Amino acid sequence: MPTIECMLRFGGILTLALTAGVATASPPEDVITEPPGPPSVAPSEAVELESEAEVEFETIEDPRQRADRRLDAAAAILGEAIPPRTRLRLTWTPFSNTLAESVRTPLARARKLIEDASSDLASIAGPGRDRRVARAICLAATLETLEIMSRADRPRIDSEPLRRLHQGLGDAAERTTELDGSTLAGLALLALVAEESASTRTAATLLTRVRGNPKGVDAIEFEWLDRLAKSGDATATRRLAVARGMLRTRRRAADRLLLAAILLQAASETMPPAEATQAALLELLRTTEENPVIRPKLVRGLAGIATGIPTDDRAGTMSPLIALGRAIE
């Protein structure tokens, strides 16, 4: 079982700041180019709100209750302030600096809450500590995943950094029942990447728990993860096949655009940019759209997303879709 001190380190960032080791108890048709990011708050207002919240937390004398409240607040940020479609875009589609900037503040707030809760838990012992520590570890893993994937130099989703993050979890998800759907979905993603085989820790098992507590997860996020889990892994080839299969079903335009963006990212990892954008565009427009206004919006939407794909900027070599996206910018 990992200790708290070494748990979930990435890029020199210590996720949980506990000074003690882990307890040893047994265990619409509107098309959008970007999903709506977290609500923007003026810096002064944000500081004021955080100060008020911290004062409220500090008035709670019992460190267990204080930790619970902080972890509740962190879970709300990761599941509601950063909604499912934002998480999908951030994690599975081409990098977007606008999207990454939109989640920077809420992720920082969630990190502070988890670290402060971890400090609270360092001062207690006895019943209830282990499940609280386990919850903090699981929330931190979800947070770390989003932080990693919001970096401009982010790795591929099926990469060693995320596999290490999964390994650091150990049996934490099994030691607590206080995980909402969005956290469980984040853990399922990591299990997929790591190709976890232990029956109690597989992506399929975690998604079964999501069915029982779906808070923070929407239908398209669940279907994507569920189909990917059934495919066996999160490699680019699997993602390409699953996204293509989902696009063959008639869906709302916004859902098709999201799935095409997922397909585009997977395709860009297996073929040149021009071929990847062509494949994504073909699947996006394969379903006949009755409203003639929608198809141009879909193309413009995918063009904007495609600008996140690394490409050769030399004249005459750039994908037409990427060139269109840059012109729209």
GROMACS .gro file of C-alpha atoms in nm:
model
  329
    1MET     CA    1   0.000   0.000   0.000
    2PRO     CA    2   0.150   0.337  -0.091
    3THR     CA    3   0.229   0.591   0.179
    4ILE     CA    4   0.071   0.934   0.173
    5GLU     CA    5   0.412   1.101   0.145
    6CYS     CA    6   0.486   0.938  -0.192
    7MET     CA    7   0.128   0.927  -0.320
    8LEU     CA    8   0.045   1.093  -0.648
    9ARG     CA    9   0.358   1.290  -0.729
   10PHE     CA   10   0.384   1.432  -1.080
   11GLY     CA   11   0.616   1.705  -1.202
   12GLY     CA   12   0.737   1.780  -0.848
   13ILE     CA   13   0.387   1.851  -0.716
   14LEU     CA   14   0.291   1.678  -0.393
   15THR     CA   15  -0.079   1.611  -0.406
   16LEU     CA   16  -0.144   1.508  -0.049
   17ALA     CA   17   0.042   1.692   0.226
   18LEU     CA   18  -0.014   1.446   0.509
   19THR     CA   19   0.275   1.392   0.744
   20ALA     CA   20   0.161   1.047   0.859
   21GLY     CA   21   0.142   0.720   0.665
   22VAL     CA   22  -0.179   0.575   0.532
   23ALA     CA   23  -0.390   0.389   0.787
   24THR     CA   24  -0.354   0.013   0.762
   25ALA     CA   25  -0.717  -0.084   0.821
   26SER     CA   26  -0.847  -0.350   0.583
   27PRO     CA   27  -1.025  -0.247   0.322
   28PRO     CA   28  -2.934   2.097  -2.766
   29GLU     CA   29  -2.895   2.105  -3.146
   30ASP     CA   30  -2.683   2.416  -3.096
   31VAL     CA   31  -2.327   2.349  -3.209
   32ILE     CA   32  -2.044   2.483  -2.999
   33THR     CA   33  -1.676   2.494  -3.080
   34GLU     CA   34  -1.584   2.466  -2.714
   35PRO     CA   35  -1.789   2.322  -2.427
   36PRO     CA   36  -1.895   2.578  -2.170
   37GLY     CA   37  -1.610   2.626  -1.928
   38PRO     CA   38  -1.645   2.700  -1.558
   39PRO     CA   39  -1.824   3.027  -1.481
   40SER     CA   40  -1.580   3.316  -1.485
   41VAL     CA   41  -1.534   3.503  -1.159
   42ALA     CA   42  -1.345   3.829  -1.117
   43PRO     CA   43  -1.014   3.773  -0.932
   44SER     CA   44  -1.114   3.996  -0.639
   45GLU     CA   45  -1.448   3.819  -0.608
   46ALA     CA   46  -1.284   3.479  -0.624
   47VAL     CA   47  -1.038   3.570  -0.348
   48GLU     CA   48  -1.324   3.700  -0.134
   49LEU     CA   49  -1.530   3.384  -0.184
   50GLU     CA   50  -1.235   3.160  -0.103
   51SER     CA   51  -1.156   3.363   0.209
   52GLU     CA   52  -1.516   3.334   0.328
   53ALA     CA   53  -1.516   2.960   0.266
   54GLU     CA   54  -1.187   2.916   0.452
   55VAL     CA   55  -1.322   3.108   0.751
   56GLU     CA   56  -1.628   2.881   0.747
   57PHE     CA   57  -1.411   2.568   0.739
   58GLU     CA   58  -1.190   2.693   1.022
   59THR     CA   59  -1.494   2.745   1.246
   60ILE     CA   60  -1.549   2.367   1.242
   61GLU     CA   61  -1.364   2.234   1.544
   62ASP     CA   62  -1.376   1.863   1.467
   63PRO     CA   63  -1.096   1.788   1.213
   64ARG     CA   64  -1.298   1.494   1.076
   65GLN     CA   65  -1.596   1.715   0.995
   66ARG     CA   66  -1.365   1.987   0.863
   67ALA     CA   67  -1.192   1.739   0.632
   68ASP     CA   68  -1.529   1.606   0.515
   69ARG     CA   69  -1.652   1.955   0.426
   70ARG     CA   70  -1.333   2.034   0.236
   71LEU     CA   71  -1.344   1.707   0.044
   72ASP     CA   72  -1.713   1.768  -0.035
   73ALA     CA   73  -1.621   2.109  -0.176
   74ALA     CA   74  -1.334   1.964  -0.382
   75ALA     CA   75  -1.562   1.694  -0.522
   76ALA     CA   76  -1.820   1.958  -0.618
   77ILE     CA   77  -1.555   2.153  -0.809
   78LEU     CA   78  -1.430   1.846  -0.996
   79GLY     CA   79  -1.780   1.720  -1.075
   80GLU     CA   80  -1.987   2.035  -1.122
   81ALA     CA   81  -1.767   2.343  -1.165
   82ILE     CA   82  -1.579   2.143  -1.430
   83PRO     CA   83  -1.872   1.973  -1.610
   84PRO     CA   84  -1.858   1.637  -1.792
   85ARG     CA   85  -1.822   1.776  -2.144
   86THR     CA   86  -1.540   2.003  -2.037
   87ARG     CA   87  -1.363   1.703  -1.884
   88LEU     CA   88  -1.414   1.503  -2.204
   89ARG     CA   89  -1.275   1.782  -2.421
   90LEU     CA   90  -0.984   1.840  -2.187
   91THR     CA   91  -0.889   1.474  -2.167
   92TRP     CA   92  -0.978   1.304  -2.494
   93THR     CA   93  -0.966   1.571  -2.767
   94PRO     CA   94  -0.695   1.799  -2.914
   95PHE     CA   95  -0.540   2.045  -2.671
   96SER     CA   96  -0.718   2.379  -2.634
   97ASN     CA   97  -0.540   2.661  -2.454
   98THR     CA   98  -0.872   2.840  -2.400
   99LEU     CA   99  -1.017   2.533  -2.234
  100ALA     CA  100  -0.705   2.476  -2.025
  101GLU     CA  101  -0.712   2.835  -1.901
  102SER     CA  102  -1.081   2.803  -1.808
  103VAL     CA  103  -1.011   2.519  -1.564
  104ARG     CA  104  -0.691   2.652  -1.411
  105THR     CA  105  -0.858   2.842  -1.126
  106PRO     CA  106  -1.108   2.572  -1.024
  107LEU     CA  107  -0.834   2.309  -1.033
  108ALA     CA  108  -0.616   2.524  -0.807
  109ARG     CA  109  -0.908   2.565  -0.565
  110ALA     CA  110  -0.971   2.191  -0.561
  111ARG     CA  111  -0.602   2.121  -0.498
  112LYS     CA  112  -0.591   2.354  -0.198
  113LEU     CA  113  -0.906   2.198  -0.053
  114ILE     CA  114  -0.763   1.847  -0.085
  115GLU     CA  115  -0.428   1.947   0.063
  116ASP     CA  116  -0.598   2.127   0.355
  117ALA     CA  117  -0.823   1.826   0.415
  118SER     CA  118  -0.513   1.605   0.411
  119SER     CA  119  -0.356   1.824   0.680
  120ASP     CA  120  -0.672   1.785   0.888
  121LEU     CA  121  -0.654   1.408   0.851
  122ALA     CA  122  -0.289   1.403   0.958
  123SER     CA  123  -0.400   1.513   1.305
  124ILE     CA  124  -0.649   1.232   1.366
  125ALA     CA  125  -0.645   0.859   1.423
  126GLY     CA  126  -0.898   0.588   1.482
  127PRO     CA  127  -1.226   0.497   1.313
  128GLY     CA  128  -1.311   0.681   0.995
  129ARG     CA  129  -0.961   0.802   0.916
  130ASP     CA  130  -0.876   0.540   0.657
  131ARG     CA  131  -1.188   0.589   0.445
  132ARG     CA  132  -1.136   0.966   0.452
  133VAL     CA  133  -0.774   0.931   0.347
  134ALA     CA  134  -0.882   0.694   0.070
  135ARG     CA  135  -1.137   0.947  -0.052
  136ALA     CA  136  -0.874   1.222  -0.052
  137ILE     CA  137  -0.638   1.000  -0.255
  138CYS     CA  138  -0.910   0.926  -0.513
  139LEU     CA  139  -1.005   1.292  -0.547
  140ALA     CA  140  -0.638   1.382  -0.582
  141ALA     CA  141  -0.595   1.127  -0.861
  142THR     CA  142  -0.889   1.276  -1.051
  143LEU     CA  143  -0.745   1.623  -0.996
  144GLU     CA  144  -0.397   1.518  -1.111
  145THR     CA  145  -0.540   1.367  -1.430
  146LEU     CA  146  -0.711   1.693  -1.523
  147GLU     CA  147  -0.401   1.895  -1.431
  148ILE     CA  148  -0.179   1.675  -1.647
  149MET     CA  149  -0.414   1.688  -1.945
  150SER     CA  150  -0.457   2.067  -1.920
  151ARG     CA  151  -0.084   2.127  -1.981
  152ALA     CA  152   0.033   2.244  -2.320
  153ASP     CA  153   0.300   1.970  -2.311
  154ARG     CA  154   0.055   1.705  -2.196
  155PRO     CA  155   0.136   1.340  -2.271
  156ARG     CA  156  -0.087   1.109  -2.470
  157ILE     CA  157  -0.375   0.966  -2.272
  158ASP     CA  158  -0.231   0.612  -2.293
  159SER     CA  159   0.100   0.720  -2.141
  160GLU     CA  160   0.330   0.621  -1.859
  161PRO     CA  161   0.255   0.927  -1.640
  162LEU     CA  162  -0.111   0.828  -1.617
  163ARG     CA  163  -0.023   0.464  -1.560
  164ARG     CA  164   0.195   0.568  -1.267
  165LEU     CA  165  -0.091   0.776  -1.134
  166HIS     CA  166  -0.313   0.467  -1.139
  167GLN     CA  167  -0.048   0.256  -0.970
  168GLY     CA  168  -0.025   0.513  -0.692
  169LEU     CA  169  -0.394   0.466  -0.613
  170GLY     CA  170  -0.346   0.117  -0.478
  171ASP     CA  171  -0.671  -0.001  -0.322
  172ALA     CA  172  -0.795   0.347  -0.226
  173ALA     CA  173  -1.115   0.322  -0.432
  174GLU     CA  174  -1.205   0.000  -0.250
  175ARG     CA  175  -1.163   0.156   0.094
  176THR     CA  176  -1.432   0.421   0.056
  177THR     CA  177  -1.791   0.434  -0.065
  178GLU     CA  178  -1.799   0.815  -0.059
  179LEU     CA  179  -1.707   0.875  -0.423
  180ASP     CA  180  -1.944   1.047  -0.665
  181GLY     CA  181  -1.983   0.958  -1.030
  182SER     CA  182  -1.734   1.213  -1.162
  183THR     CA  183  -1.455   1.085  -0.935
  184LEU     CA  184  -1.533   0.722  -1.017
  185ALA     CA  185  -1.532   0.810  -1.389
  186GLY     CA  186  -1.188   0.966  -1.347
  187LEU     CA  187  -1.062   0.652  -1.175
  188ALA     CA  188  -1.215   0.436  -1.450
  189LEU     CA  189  -1.019   0.638  -1.705
  190LEU     CA  190  -0.695   0.563  -1.519
  191ALA     CA  191  -0.785   0.194  -1.489
  192LEU     CA  192  -0.841   0.185  -1.865
  193VAL     CA  193  -0.508   0.348  -1.937
  194ALA     CA  194  -0.328   0.109  -1.703
  195GLU     CA  195  -0.523  -0.192  -1.836
  196GLU     CA  196  -0.602  -0.287  -1.476
  197SER     CA  197  -0.691  -0.655  -1.442
  198ALA     CA  198  -0.772  -0.690  -1.070
  199SER     CA  199  -1.147  -0.757  -1.066
  200THR     CA  200  -1.225  -0.503  -0.793
  201ARG     CA  201  -1.031  -0.225  -0.966
  202THR     CA  202  -1.113  -0.257  -1.336
  203ALA     CA  203  -1.275   0.021  -1.534
  204ALA     CA  204  -1.585  -0.198  -1.571
  205THR     CA  205  -1.615  -0.238  -1.193
  206LEU     CA  206  -1.574   0.135  -1.135
  207LEU     CA  207  -1.832   0.214  -1.403
  208THR     CA  208  -2.075  -0.022  -1.229
  209ARG     CA  209  -2.032   0.197  -0.923
  210VAL     CA  210  -2.100   0.504  -1.139
  211ARG     CA  211  -2.438   0.353  -1.231
  212GLY     CA  212  -2.523   0.350  -0.861
  213ASN     CA  213  -2.405   0.706  -0.802
  214PRO     CA  214  -2.402   0.896  -1.134
  215LYS     CA  215  -2.371   1.247  -0.988
  216GLY     CA  216  -2.142   1.460  -1.204
  217VAL     CA  217  -2.150   1.227  -1.508
  218ASP     CA  218  -2.368   1.277  -1.816
  219ALA     CA  219  -2.489   1.018  -2.067
  220ILE     CA  220  -2.227   1.078  -2.335
  221GLU     CA  221  -1.935   1.060  -2.089
  222PHE     CA  222  -2.064   0.734  -1.942
  223GLU     CA  223  -2.134   0.577  -2.281
  224TRP     CA  224  -1.787   0.670  -2.405
  225LEU     CA  225  -1.610   0.521  -2.103
  226ASP     CA  226  -1.834   0.214  -2.098
  227ARG     CA  227  -1.776   0.135  -2.466
  228LEU     CA  228  -1.406   0.200  -2.432
  229ALA     CA  229  -1.386  -0.031  -2.129
  230LYS     CA  230  -1.562  -0.305  -2.327
  231SER     CA  231  -1.313  -0.257  -2.610
  232GLY     CA  232  -1.026  -0.349  -2.378
  233ASP     CA  233  -0.800  -0.044  -2.349
  234ALA     CA  234  -0.752   0.327  -2.423
  235THR     CA  235  -0.500   0.305  -2.706
  236ALA     CA  236  -0.547   0.534  -3.004
  237THR     CA  237  -0.662   0.245  -3.222
  238ARG     CA  238  -0.934   0.148  -2.975
  239ARG     CA  239  -1.044   0.508  -2.928
  240LEU     CA  240  -1.065   0.557  -3.302
  241ALA     CA  241  -1.284   0.249  -3.342
  242VAL     CA  242  -1.513   0.330  -3.049
  243ALA     CA  243  -1.561   0.693  -3.152
  244ARG     CA  244  -1.634   0.586  -3.510
  245GLY     CA  245  -1.889   0.334  -3.385
  246MET     CA  246  -2.064   0.592  -3.168
  247LEU     CA  247  -2.078   0.837  -3.458
  248ARG     CA  248  -2.259   0.580  -3.671
  249THR     CA  249  -2.563   0.626  -3.442
  250ARG     CA  250  -2.784   0.927  -3.504
  251ARG     CA  251  -2.719   1.184  -3.230
  252ARG     CA  252  -2.761   1.548  -3.143
  253ALA     CA  253  -2.527   1.774  -3.335
  254ALA     CA  254  -2.336   1.879  -3.023
  255ASP     CA  255  -2.275   1.514  -2.930
  256ARG     CA  256  -2.153   1.435  -3.283
  257LEU     CA  257  -1.912   1.724  -3.272
  258LEU     CA  258  -1.773   1.607  -2.938
  259LEU     CA  259  -1.731   1.250  -3.063
  260ALA     CA  260  -1.568   1.373  -3.384
  261ALA     CA  261  -1.320   1.570  -3.174
  262ILE     CA  262  -1.240   1.254  -2.976
  263LEU     CA  263  -1.196   1.064  -3.303
  264LEU     CA  264  -0.976   1.343  -3.436
  265GLN     CA  265  -0.737   1.319  -3.142
  266ALA     CA  266  -0.712   0.941  -3.173
  267ALA     CA  267  -0.663   0.962  -3.549
  268SER     CA  268  -0.392   1.227  -3.511
  269GLU     CA  269  -0.192   0.977  -3.303
  270THR     CA  270  -0.203   0.713  -3.578
  271MET     CA  271  -0.191   0.908  -3.906
  272PRO     CA  272  -0.073   1.241  -4.056
  273PRO     CA  273  -0.279   1.553  -3.970
  274ALA     CA  274  -0.438   1.583  -4.315
  275GLU     CA  275  -0.559   1.222  -4.304
  276ALA     CA  276  -0.674   1.254  -3.943
  277THR     CA  277  -0.882   1.564  -4.009
  278GLN     CA  278  -1.030   1.408  -4.323
  279ALA     CA  279  -1.129   1.095  -4.130
  280ALA     CA  280  -1.291   1.296  -3.850
  281LEU     CA  281  -1.477   1.523  -4.089
  282LEU     CA  282  -1.607   1.228  -4.291
  283GLU     CA  283  -1.749   1.057  -3.982
  284LEU     CA  284  -1.891   1.383  -3.846
  285LEU     CA  285  -2.091   1.449  -4.162
  286ARG     CA  286  -2.183   1.089  -4.241
  287THR     CA  287  -2.527   1.120  -4.077
  288THR     CA  288  -2.771   1.317  -4.291
  289GLU     CA  289  -2.870   1.638  -4.115
  290GLU     CA  290  -3.216   1.770  -4.195
  291ASN     CA  291  -3.134   2.124  -4.093
  292PRO     CA  292  -2.903   2.266  -4.363
  293VAL     CA  293  -2.773   2.528  -4.120
  294ILE     CA  294  -2.620   2.267  -3.892
  295ARG     CA  295  -2.364   2.110  -4.125
  296PRO     CA  296  -2.158   2.428  -4.181
  297LYS     CA  297  -2.162   2.487  -3.805
  298LEU     CA  298  -2.031   2.136  -3.748
  299VAL     CA  299  -1.748   2.193  -3.995
  300ARG     CA  300  -1.653   2.525  -3.835
  301GLY     CA  301  -1.672   2.368  -3.491
  302LEU     CA  302  -1.441   2.082  -3.582
  303ALA     CA  303  -1.206   2.323  -3.762
  304GLY     CA  304  -1.167   2.524  -3.443
  305ILE     CA  305  -1.090   2.210  -3.244
  306ALA     CA  306  -0.847   2.083  -3.510
  307THR     CA  307  -0.615   2.380  -3.452
  308GLY     CA  308  -0.496   2.197  -3.140
  309ILE     CA  309  -0.329   1.926  -3.347
  310PRO     CA  310   0.049   1.967  -3.397
  311THR     CA  311   0.111   2.025  -3.767
  312ASP     CA  312   0.363   2.141  -4.024
  313ASP     CA  313   0.296   2.511  -4.080
  314ARG     CA  314   0.465   2.528  -4.419
  315ALA     CA  315   0.246   2.662  -4.697
  316GLY     CA  316   0.076   2.390  -4.897
  317THR     CA  317   0.125   2.120  -4.633
  318MET     CA  318  -0.135   2.223  -4.376
  319SER     CA  319  -0.465   2.037  -4.354
  320PRO     CA  320  -0.747   2.249  -4.507
  321LEU     CA  321  -0.957   2.194  -4.193
  322ILE     CA  322  -0.679   2.322  -3.967
  323ALA     CA  323  -0.621   2.617  -4.201
  324LEU     CA  324  -0.992   2.698  -4.178
  325GLY     CA  325  -0.980   2.681  -3.801
  326ARG     CA  326  -0.685   2.918  -3.784
  327ALA     CA  327  -0.859   3.159  -4.022
  328ILE     CA  328  -1.166   3.157  -3.798
  329GLU     CA  329  -0.952   3.231  -3.494
   0.00000   0.00000   0.00000
